[in-house]
Coordinates of C-alpha atoms in Angstrom, one line a residue:
Chain A
M11 CA 21.5 -21.2 -18.8
K12 CA 24.4 -19.1 -17.4
T13 CA 22.0 -16.2 -17.1
E14 CA 18.6 -16.2 -15.5
K15 CA 17.2 -14.3 -18.4
L16 CA 14.6 -16.1 -20.6
M17 CA 13.9 -15.3 -24.2
M18 CA 10.2 -14.8 -24.3
K19 CA 7.6 -13.6 -26.7
G20 CA 5.8 -10.5 -25.4
N21 CA 2.5 -12.2 -25.3
E22 CA 3.9 -15.1 -23.2
A23 CA 5.7 -12.7 -20.9
I24 CA 2.5 -10.8 -20.2
A25 CA 0.6 -13.9 -19.5
E26 CA 3.3 -15.2 -17.1
A27 CA 3.7 -11.8 -15.4
A28 CA -0.1 -11.8 -14.7
I29 CA 0.0 -15.2 -13.2
R30 CA 3.0 -14.2 -11.0
A31 CA 1.0 -11.1 -10.0
G32 CA -1.6 -13.3 -8.5
C33 CA -4.0 -13.5 -11.5
R34 CA -5.8 -16.9 -11.4
L35 CA -8.8 -16.2 -13.6
Y36 CA -8.6 -15.5 -17.4
F37 CA -11.4 -15.2 -19.8
G38 CA -10.7 -14.7 -23.6
Y39 CA -11.5 -15.1 -27.2
P40 CA -8.6 -15.6 -29.6
I41 CA -7.6 -12.9 -32.0
T42 CA -4.3 -12.1 -33.7
P43 CA -1.8 -10.8 -32.7
Q44 CA -2.3 -11.7 -29.1
S45 CA -3.7 -15.3 -29.2
E46 CA -0.5 -16.6 -27.5
I47 CA -1.7 -15.0 -24.3
A48 CA -4.8 -17.1 -24.3
E49 CA -2.9 -20.1 -25.4
Y50 CA -0.3 -19.7 -22.6
M51 CA -3.0 -19.1 -20.0
S52 CA -4.9 -22.3 -21.1
R53 CA -1.8 -24.3 -20.5
R54 CA -0.4 -22.5 -17.4
L55 CA -3.5 -21.5 -15.4
P56 CA -4.4 -25.1 -14.5
E57 CA -0.9 -25.7 -13.1
V58 CA -1.6 -23.1 -10.5
D59 CA -5.2 -23.9 -9.6
G60 CA -6.4 -21.1 -11.8
T61 CA -9.3 -21.0 -14.3
F62 CA -9.0 -20.5 -18.0
L63 CA -12.1 -20.1 -20.0
Q64 CA -12.4 -19.5 -23.7
T65 CA -15.6 -17.6 -24.3
E66 CA -18.0 -17.5 -27.3
S67 CA -17.3 -13.9 -27.9
E68 CA -15.6 -10.7 -26.6
V69 CA -18.9 -9.5 -25.2
A70 CA -19.2 -12.7 -23.2
T71 CA -15.6 -12.3 -22.1
V72 CA -16.0 -8.8 -20.7
N73 CA -19.1 -9.8 -18.7
M74 CA -17.4 -12.7 -17.3
V75 CA -14.5 -10.4 -16.2
Y76 CA -17.1 -8.1 -14.7
G77 CA -18.5 -11.0 -12.7
A78 CA -15.2 -12.4 -11.6
A79 CA -13.8 -9.0 -10.7
S80 CA -16.9 -8.6 -8.4
T81 CA -15.5 -11.3 -6.2
G82 CA -12.3 -9.3 -5.6
K83 CA -10.0 -11.8 -7.2
R84 CA -7.4 -10.8 -9.7
V85 CA -8.8 -11.3 -13.2
M86 CA -7.7 -10.4 -16.7
T87 CA -8.4 -10.7 -20.3
S88 CA -6.6 -9.9 -23.4
T89 CA -7.6 -9.0 -27.0
S90 CA -6.8 -7.0 -30.1
S91 CA -8.4 -3.9 -31.4
P92 CA -11.7 -5.2 -32.9
G93 CA -12.1 -7.4 -29.9
F94 CA -11.6 -4.4 -27.5
S95 CA -14.2 -2.5 -29.4
L96 CA -16.7 -5.3 -28.7
M97 CA -15.9 -5.1 -25.0
Q98 CA -16.4 -1.4 -24.4
E99 CA -19.9 -1.6 -23.0
G100 CA -18.7 -3.9 -20.3
V101 CA -15.5 -1.9 -19.7
S102 CA -17.7 1.2 -18.9
Y103 CA -19.9 -0.9 -16.5
I104 CA -16.8 -2.3 -14.8
A105 CA -15.4 1.3 -14.4
G106 CA -18.8 2.4 -13.1
A107 CA -19.0 -0.5 -10.6
E108 CA -15.4 0.3 -9.4
L109 CA -14.0 -3.1 -10.0
P110 CA -10.2 -3.8 -10.3
C111 CA -9.2 -5.9 -13.3
V112 CA -6.7 -5.8 -16.1
F113 CA -7.3 -5.6 -19.8
V114 CA -4.6 -6.1 -22.5
N115 CA -5.0 -4.6 -25.9
V116 CA -2.3 -5.8 -28.4
V117 CA -3.2 -3.2 -30.9
R118 CA -3.4 -4.1 -34.8
G119 CA -4.1 -2.0 -37.8
G120 CA -7.7 -0.5 -38.0
P121 CA -10.4 0.7 -38.4
G122 CA -12.8 -2.2 -38.9
L123 CA -11.4 -5.5 -39.4
G124 CA -8.1 -3.8 -40.5
D125 CA -5.1 -6.1 -40.5
I126 CA -3.1 -8.0 -38.0
Q127 CA 0.1 -5.8 -38.1
P128 CA 1.3 -3.5 -35.2
A129 CA -0.5 -0.2 -34.8
Q130 CA -1.1 2.6 -32.3
S131 CA -4.5 3.7 -33.6
D132 CA -6.5 2.7 -30.5
Y133 CA -5.0 5.5 -28.4
F134 CA -8.1 7.6 -28.2
Q135 CA -10.2 4.6 -27.4
A136 CA -7.9 3.7 -24.6
T137 CA -7.3 7.1 -23.0
K138 CA -10.5 9.1 -23.8
G139 CA -13.0 6.5 -23.0
G140 CA -14.1 3.8 -25.5
G141 CA -17.3 3.2 -23.7
H142 CA -19.9 5.7 -22.5
G143 CA -19.9 7.9 -19.4
D144 CA -17.3 9.8 -17.4
Y145 CA -14.8 7.1 -16.7
K146 CA -11.1 6.6 -17.2
L147 CA -8.9 3.5 -17.5
L148 CA -5.3 3.5 -16.1
V149 CA -3.4 2.9 -19.3
L150 CA 0.1 1.7 -19.4
A151 CA 2.2 1.4 -22.6
P152 CA 5.3 -0.9 -22.6
S153 CA 8.1 -0.6 -25.1
T154 CA 10.1 -3.7 -24.2
I155 CA 9.2 -7.2 -23.2
Q156 CA 10.8 -6.6 -19.7
E157 CA 8.7 -3.5 -19.3
A158 CA 5.6 -5.4 -20.4
V159 CA 6.2 -7.7 -17.6
E160 CA 6.7 -4.9 -15.0
L161 CA 3.7 -3.0 -16.3
T162 CA 1.4 -6.0 -16.2
Q163 CA 2.3 -6.4 -12.5
L164 CA 1.9 -2.7 -12.0
A165 CA -1.5 -2.8 -13.7
F166 CA -3.0 -5.2 -11.2
D167 CA -1.6 -3.2 -8.3
L168 CA -3.0 0.0 -9.7
A169 CA -6.3 -1.5 -10.5
D170 CA -6.6 -2.5 -6.8
K171 CA -5.3 0.8 -5.5
Y172 CA -8.0 2.7 -7.5
R173 CA -10.7 0.0 -7.7
N174 CA -10.6 0.7 -11.5
P175 CA -9.8 -1.2 -14.5
A176 CA -6.3 -0.9 -15.9
L177 CA -5.2 -1.4 -19.5
I178 CA -2.0 -2.6 -21.0
L179 CA -1.8 -0.9 -24.4
A180 CA 0.7 -2.8 -26.5
D181 CA 1.0 -3.4 -30.1
G182 CA 1.6 -6.4 -32.5
M183 CA 5.3 -6.0 -32.2
I184 CA 5.5 -6.1 -28.6
G185 CA 3.2 -9.1 -28.6
Q186 CA 5.1 -11.1 -31.3
M187 CA 8.7 -10.2 -30.6
M188 CA 11.1 -12.1 -28.3
E189 CA 13.5 -10.4 -25.9
P190 CA 15.3 -11.5 -22.8
V191 CA 13.3 -11.0 -19.6
E192 CA 13.8 -11.5 -15.9
L193 CA 10.6 -12.7 -14.4
P194 CA 9.5 -11.5 -10.9
P195 CA 8.9 -14.1 -8.2
M196 CA 5.5 -15.6 -7.8
R197 CA 3.3 -13.4 -5.6
D198 CA 2.0 -15.0 -2.4
L199 CA -1.8 -14.8 -2.8
S200 CA -2.2 -14.1 0.9
T201 CA -0.4 -10.8 0.5
L202 CA -2.8 -9.5 -2.1
P203 CA -5.0 -6.5 -1.0
D204 CA -8.0 -7.3 1.1
H205 CA -11.3 -6.6 -0.7
S206 CA -13.6 -8.1 2.0
D207 CA -15.3 -4.8 2.6
W208 CA -16.9 -4.8 -0.8
A209 CA -16.3 -8.1 -2.7
L210 CA -19.2 -10.5 -3.4
T211 CA -18.1 -13.6 -1.5
G212 CA -21.4 -14.9 -0.2
A213 CA -23.4 -12.9 2.3
N214 CA -23.8 -15.6 4.9
E215 CA -24.0 -14.0 8.3
R216 CA -23.2 -10.6 7.0
E217 CA -25.0 -7.7 5.3
P218 CA -25.0 -8.2 1.4
H219 CA -22.5 -6.1 -0.6
K220 CA -23.8 -4.5 -3.7
V221 CA -21.7 -4.0 -6.9
T222 CA -23.4 -1.8 -9.5
S223 CA -22.9 1.1 -11.8
F224 CA -26.7 1.8 -11.6
N225 CA -28.4 4.6 -9.7
I226 CA -31.8 5.8 -10.8
D227 CA -31.6 8.9 -8.7
P228 CA -29.6 11.6 -10.6
Y229 CA -28.2 13.2 -7.4
G230 CA -27.1 9.8 -6.2
L231 CA -25.5 9.0 -9.6
E232 CA -23.8 12.4 -9.4
E233 CA -22.4 11.5 -6.1
M234 CA -21.0 8.2 -7.5
N235 CA -19.5 10.3 -10.4
K236 CA -17.8 12.6 -8.0
R237 CA -16.2 9.7 -6.2
Y238 CA -14.8 8.4 -9.6
Q239 CA -13.5 11.9 -10.3
E240 CA -11.8 12.2 -7.0
K241 CA -10.0 8.9 -7.9
Y242 CA -9.0 10.2 -11.2
T243 CA -7.7 13.4 -9.8
R244 CA -5.6 11.4 -7.3
A245 CA -4.2 9.2 -10.2
V246 CA -3.3 12.3 -12.2
R247 CA -1.4 13.5 -9.2
E248 CA 0.3 10.2 -8.4
E249 CA 0.6 8.0 -11.5
Q250 CA 2.2 9.9 -14.3
R251 CA 5.0 7.8 -15.6
W252 CA 7.5 8.4 -18.4
E253 CA 11.1 7.7 -19.5
E254 CA 13.6 10.2 -20.8
Y255 CA 16.5 9.4 -23.2
K256 CA 19.2 12.0 -23.6
T257 CA 17.0 14.8 -22.9
D258 CA 19.6 16.8 -20.8
N259 CA 21.1 18.9 -23.6
A260 CA 18.5 18.1 -26.4
E261 CA 17.7 21.0 -28.7
Y262 CA 14.7 19.0 -30.1
L263 CA 12.4 16.7 -28.2
L264 CA 11.1 13.5 -29.9
V265 CA 7.9 12.1 -28.3
G266 CA 6.7 8.5 -28.9
Y267 CA 5.3 5.7 -26.8
G268 CA 5.5 1.9 -26.8
T269 CA 7.2 0.5 -29.9
V270 CA 7.8 3.9 -31.4
G271 CA 9.3 5.1 -28.1
R272 CA 12.1 2.6 -28.5
I273 CA 12.7 3.1 -32.2
L274 CA 13.1 6.9 -31.4
K275 CA 16.1 6.0 -29.2
S276 CA 17.9 4.7 -32.3
V277 CA 16.8 7.9 -34.1
V278 CA 18.4 10.1 -31.4
D279 CA 21.6 8.1 -31.7
K280 CA 21.7 8.5 -35.5
L281 CA 21.0 12.2 -35.3
A282 CA 23.7 12.6 -32.6
E283 CA 26.3 11.2 -35.1
E284 CA 25.4 14.1 -37.3
G285 CA 25.8 16.5 -34.5
I286 CA 22.0 17.1 -33.9
A287 CA 21.1 17.0 -30.2
T288 CA 17.7 15.4 -29.7
G289 CA 16.2 13.4 -26.8
V290 CA 13.2 11.2 -26.3
F291 CA 10.3 11.7 -24.1
R292 CA 8.4 8.4 -23.8
P293 CA 5.1 8.4 -22.0
I294 CA 4.6 5.2 -20.1
S295 CA 1.3 6.1 -18.5
L296 CA -0.9 7.2 -21.3
W297 CA -3.6 7.9 -18.8
P298 CA -2.9 9.7 -16.8
F299 CA -0.7 11.5 -19.4
P300 CA 2.6 12.9 -18.1
Y301 CA 1.8 16.4 -19.1
T302 CA 3.8 18.0 -16.2
R303 CA 7.2 16.7 -17.3
L304 CA 6.5 17.3 -20.9
R305 CA 5.7 20.9 -20.2
E306 CA 9.0 21.4 -18.4
L307 CA 11.0 19.7 -21.3
A308 CA 9.2 21.6 -24.0
E309 CA 10.5 24.9 -22.5
A310 CA 14.1 23.9 -23.3
V311 CA 13.8 22.8 -26.9
K312 CA 13.2 24.5 -30.3
F313 CA 10.4 22.2 -31.3
V314 CA 8.7 18.9 -30.4
F315 CA 8.4 16.0 -32.9
T316 CA 5.8 13.4 -32.1
V317 CA 5.8 10.0 -34.0
E318 CA 3.1 7.4 -33.8
M319 CA 1.8 4.4 -35.8
S320 CA -1.5 6.3 -36.3
S321 CA -2.7 9.4 -38.1
G322 CA -2.0 11.4 -34.9
Q323 CA -3.8 10.7 -31.7
M324 CA -1.3 11.1 -28.8
V325 CA 0.0 14.2 -30.5
E326 CA -3.2 16.0 -29.2
D327 CA -2.2 15.2 -25.6
V328 CA 1.4 16.4 -26.5
R329 CA 0.0 19.6 -27.7
L330 CA -2.1 20.0 -24.5
G331 CA 1.1 19.5 -22.5
V332 CA 3.2 21.8 -24.5
E333 CA 0.5 24.5 -24.4
G334 CA 1.8 26.3 -27.5
R335 CA 5.2 27.1 -26.0
V336 CA 7.0 25.6 -29.0
P337 CA 5.7 24.1 -32.3
V338 CA 4.6 20.4 -32.1
H339 CA 5.2 18.5 -35.3
F340 CA 4.0 15.1 -36.2
Y341 CA 5.0 12.0 -38.3
G342 CA 2.9 8.9 -38.5
R343 CA 2.5 5.7 -40.3
M344 CA -0.9 4.0 -40.5
G345 CA -2.5 0.6 -41.3
G346 CA 0.1 -1.6 -39.4
V347 CA 3.2 -0.1 -40.9
V348 CA 6.1 0.3 -38.5
P349 CA 8.3 3.3 -39.2
T350 CA 12.1 2.6 -39.4
P351 CA 14.7 4.7 -37.8
D352 CA 16.0 6.1 -41.1
E353 CA 12.6 7.3 -42.4
I354 CA 12.0 9.0 -39.0
C355 CA 15.3 10.7 -39.3
S356 CA 14.4 11.9 -42.8
A357 CA 11.0 13.2 -41.7
F358 CA 12.7 15.0 -38.8
K359 CA 15.4 16.7 -40.8
K360 CA 12.8 18.1 -43.2
L361 CA 11.6 20.2 -40.3
L362 CA 15.1 21.8 -39.6
Chain B
M11 CA 31.9 -5.7 -34.0
S12 CA 29.4 -5.6 -31.2
Y13 CA 26.3 -4.6 -33.1
H14 CA 24.5 -7.1 -35.4
G15 CA 21.4 -6.3 -37.4
I16 CA 20.5 -9.6 -39.0
V17 CA 17.8 -10.5 -41.4
I18 CA 17.0 -14.2 -41.9
A19 CA 14.7 -15.0 -44.8
G20 CA 13.3 -17.9 -46.8
F21 CA 10.2 -19.9 -47.6
G22 CA 7.8 -20.8 -44.8
G23 CA 9.0 -24.1 -43.4
Q24 CA 12.7 -23.6 -44.1
G25 CA 13.2 -22.9 -40.4
V26 CA 14.3 -19.3 -40.6
M27 CA 12.3 -18.3 -37.5
L28 CA 14.1 -21.0 -35.4
M29 CA 17.4 -20.0 -36.7
G30 CA 16.8 -16.5 -35.6
Q31 CA 15.6 -17.5 -32.2
I32 CA 18.8 -19.6 -31.6
I33 CA 21.0 -16.6 -32.5
A34 CA 19.0 -14.3 -30.3
A35 CA 19.1 -16.7 -27.4
A36 CA 22.7 -17.6 -27.8
A37 CA 23.7 -13.9 -27.7
V38 CA 21.8 -13.5 -24.5
I39 CA 23.6 -16.5 -23.0
D40 CA 26.8 -14.9 -23.9
G41 CA 25.8 -11.8 -21.9
K42 CA 24.7 -9.6 -24.8
N43 CA 21.2 -8.1 -25.4
S44 CA 19.0 -9.2 -28.4
T45 CA 15.7 -8.8 -30.0
W46 CA 13.9 -11.3 -32.3
L47 CA 11.3 -9.8 -34.5
P48 CA 9.2 -12.1 -36.7
S49 CA 7.3 -11.2 -39.8
Y50 CA 3.9 -12.7 -39.0
G51 CA 0.5 -13.0 -40.8
P52 CA -0.2 -14.1 -44.3
E53 CA 3.3 -14.0 -45.7
M54 CA 4.1 -16.9 -43.4
R55 CA 1.8 -19.2 -45.3
G56 CA 3.4 -20.1 -48.5
G57 CA 5.2 -16.9 -49.2
T58 CA 8.4 -15.6 -47.7
A59 CA 9.0 -15.7 -44.0
N60 CA 11.6 -13.6 -42.3
C61 CA 12.8 -12.4 -39.0
T62 CA 15.0 -9.7 -37.8
V63 CA 17.6 -10.2 -35.0
V64 CA 19.4 -7.4 -33.4
V65 CA 22.3 -8.2 -31.1
D66 CA 24.0 -5.4 -29.2
E67 CA 26.3 -4.9 -26.1
K68 CA 23.8 -2.2 -24.8
P69 CA 20.1 -2.6 -24.6
V70 CA 18.5 -2.8 -28.0
A71 CA 16.7 0.4 -29.0
S72 CA 15.0 -0.2 -32.3
P73 CA 14.2 -3.9 -33.3
V74 CA 13.3 -2.6 -36.7
I75 CA 16.4 -2.0 -38.9
D76 CA 16.9 -0.2 -42.2
T77 CA 20.4 -1.6 -43.2
P78 CA 21.2 -5.1 -42.0
T79 CA 24.8 -6.0 -41.2
E80 CA 24.1 -9.6 -42.1
V81 CA 21.5 -11.2 -44.4
V82 CA 20.7 -14.9 -44.6
A83 CA 18.8 -15.7 -47.8
M84 CA 17.5 -19.3 -47.8
N85 CA 15.8 -18.7 -51.3
Y86 CA 16.2 -16.4 -54.3
P87 CA 13.3 -14.0 -53.5
S88 CA 14.9 -13.4 -50.1
M89 CA 18.3 -12.7 -51.7
V90 CA 16.8 -10.1 -53.9
K91 CA 14.6 -8.5 -51.4
F92 CA 17.0 -8.2 -48.5
G93 CA 20.4 -8.4 -50.3
K94 CA 20.1 -5.0 -51.7
K95 CA 19.4 -3.5 -48.3
L96 CA 22.6 -5.1 -46.8
K97 CA 25.2 -2.7 -45.4
S98 CA 28.3 -2.2 -47.4
G99 CA 30.9 -4.6 -46.2
G100 CA 28.3 -6.9 -44.6
F101 CA 27.8 -10.6 -45.0
L102 CA 25.3 -12.1 -47.4
F103 CA 24.7 -15.8 -46.7
V104 CA 23.0 -17.6 -49.6
N105 CA 21.6 -21.0 -49.7
A106 CA 23.5 -22.2 -52.8
S107 CA 21.5 -25.5 -52.9
V108 CA 18.5 -23.6 -54.2
V109 CA 19.8 -20.3 -55.5
D110 CA 21.9 -20.4 -58.7
Q111 CA 21.8 -16.7 -59.5
K112 CA 24.4 -14.2 -58.2
M113 CA 23.7 -11.1 -56.3
D114 CA 25.2 -8.2 -58.2
R115 CA 27.0 -6.5 -55.3
G116 CA 30.7 -6.1 -55.2
D117 CA 30.8 -4.4 -51.9
V118 CA 29.6 -7.2 -49.6
K119 CA 30.9 -10.6 -48.6
I120 CA 28.8 -13.2 -50.4
I121 CA 29.0 -16.6 -48.6
E122 CA 27.4 -19.4 -50.6
I123 CA 26.7 -22.6 -48.6
P124 CA 24.9 -25.6 -50.3
V125 CA 23.0 -26.2 -47.0
N126 CA 20.5 -28.6 -48.3
D127 CA 23.2 -30.7 -49.9
I128 CA 25.2 -30.8 -46.7
A129 CA 22.1 -31.5 -44.6
D130 CA 21.1 -34.4 -47.0
K131 CA 24.5 -36.0 -46.6
I132 CA 24.2 -36.1 -42.8
G133 CA 20.7 -37.7 -43.1
S134 CA 18.1 -35.0 -43.3
G135 CA 17.3 -32.1 -45.4
K136 CA 15.3 -30.7 -42.5
V137 CA 18.4 -29.5 -40.7
A138 CA 19.5 -27.2 -43.6
N139 CA 18.8 -24.2 -41.4
M140 CA 21.1 -25.6 -38.8
V141 CA 23.9 -26.0 -41.4
M142 CA 23.4 -22.3 -42.3
L143 CA 23.4 -21.5 -38.6
G144 CA 26.8 -23.2 -38.2
A145 CA 28.3 -21.3 -41.1
F146 CA 26.8 -18.0 -39.9
V147 CA 28.1 -18.3 -36.4
E148 CA 31.5 -19.4 -37.6
L149 CA 32.0 -16.3 -39.8
T150 CA 30.1 -13.6 -37.9
K151 CA 31.0 -14.6 -34.4
V152 CA 27.7 -13.3 -33.3
A153 CA 27.7 -15.8 -30.5
S154 CA 29.9 -18.7 -29.1
F155 CA 29.3 -22.3 -30.2
E156 CA 28.9 -23.1 -26.6
A157 CA 26.0 -20.7 -26.3
V158 CA 24.4 -21.8 -29.5
E159 CA 24.4 -25.4 -28.3
E160 CA 22.9 -24.4 -24.9
A161 CA 20.2 -22.4 -26.7
L162 CA 19.4 -25.2 -29.0
R163 CA 19.4 -27.7 -26.1
Y164 CA 16.8 -25.4 -24.4
K165 CA 14.7 -25.2 -27.6
L166 CA 14.8 -29.0 -28.2
S167 CA 14.1 -30.1 -24.6
G168 CA 11.6 -32.8 -23.7
S169 CA 10.1 -34.8 -26.5
K170 CA 12.3 -33.1 -29.1
S171 CA 15.6 -34.0 -27.3
A172 CA 16.2 -37.0 -29.7
L173 CA 16.7 -34.4 -32.5
L174 CA 19.5 -32.7 -30.7
P175 CA 22.5 -34.8 -32.0
L176 CA 21.5 -34.4 -35.7
N177 CA 21.0 -30.6 -35.2
L178 CA 24.4 -30.3 -33.5
E179 CA 26.0 -32.3 -36.3
A180 CA 24.4 -30.0 -38.8
I181 CA 25.8 -26.9 -37.1
K182 CA 29.3 -28.5 -37.0
K183 CA 29.2 -29.3 -40.8
G184 CA 28.1 -25.8 -41.6
A185 CA 30.9 -24.3 -39.6
E186 CA 33.4 -26.7 -41.1
Y187 CA 32.3 -25.8 -44.6
A188 CA 32.5 -22.1 -43.9
R189 CA 36.0 -22.5 -42.5
G190 CA 37.2 -24.5 -45.4
R191 CA 35.8 -22.4 -48.4

């Protein structure tokens, strides 16, 4: 190939990016539209002395991830909406035990069994805590396959940095489509962060380490919670990520993440042809949500227009960020329907 | 024209997904950007399958399109469904081996190629999609034939490499037919 770019499916690109980030342990249970991640891992992990295990259920998966993460090794799993619901108990335990690991949810239409088409209706579950207790996931939302590669790598690094699970929140379109990608080099495993101060590696000739989310003493548990909250406060300060497209002279601000975030760029270009100046604010970190920059941008526009493949979930964070400075409008499609540029343009123009 | 929004549709098994993948990969080899977006799920089994390929000089924003600049219809339902969405002045490629009705649109360029007949003549009806690919690339110039060959070579590597000559022959025949019509 004249170019070093490879055409890859999003699911496969995420899997390869994880391996190149140093992930050698994958546990998973197949579910559309992300089964190619497991398929790819089953083929590729043995080539790099890794372990692939197809579990009997998502509940088994998340507990295997919990166990593997306790050893300080880079571990991941991937699933789609109903499967991630099944994992929530374990996700909460892992957050409470402060273990780094990476989850991928390639979201499909819900609720319930729903369908297998792209959706964004798991935003609340991802960002507000799908499991019990005061915990947060570090949530990253790619809008291109290249970005899916980069964010997968970042997810492992952030998980280590905060000793907290990270989540790639994609959707069926990111999982199934193909796009050119440039892959990063294979990470040298000896350069991965040292977890020897807490990891369970065998307590021969040292004091045992303890990994748990349990504390029967409420004051003790409160201290643990304070430690979690300190981490989250730091993440809010340091990890807000977003992309802007033509926001400089925008009179109206369009907000969308992931798949919708990139469709909105086409909307902005179409509207520009008609002399309407709009720009896109695309949150990349859904938690922590980039409130700070959104607030600044909102001050310079007439209104904010949020588009999602849901009945309106992220729009609540947009409203929190905008703080009533300007109106926040919403357009959404549900059930796995992907909105097209023309229909978003029409919905937008009705607001003028 | 630097921007192409292409819909390729047909029955499951007609090779419309592969056709789209080759176009998307060839465009990238030529230094452009592209996305390949498949329809997936139940409609792939028995019903119509389709994929959307966007090719652009700049990074592709929306992989979802309202108005294709080119439509490839490998069967009648695909022609009806996507032909009416085609941009005025756009190309409608029709598999004339299986579609005998005409699309009632005077504002688009309708290219009828008997791809199954041409494929049968060179030895295998299975490469009908490659005949269509040859005709498509010849008339739309979406990618160079060198890039198409390279993309196909990549796709048909390893155990499938024996299939390469027949596929390349099919592309050539499709291009020749499109040139001569």
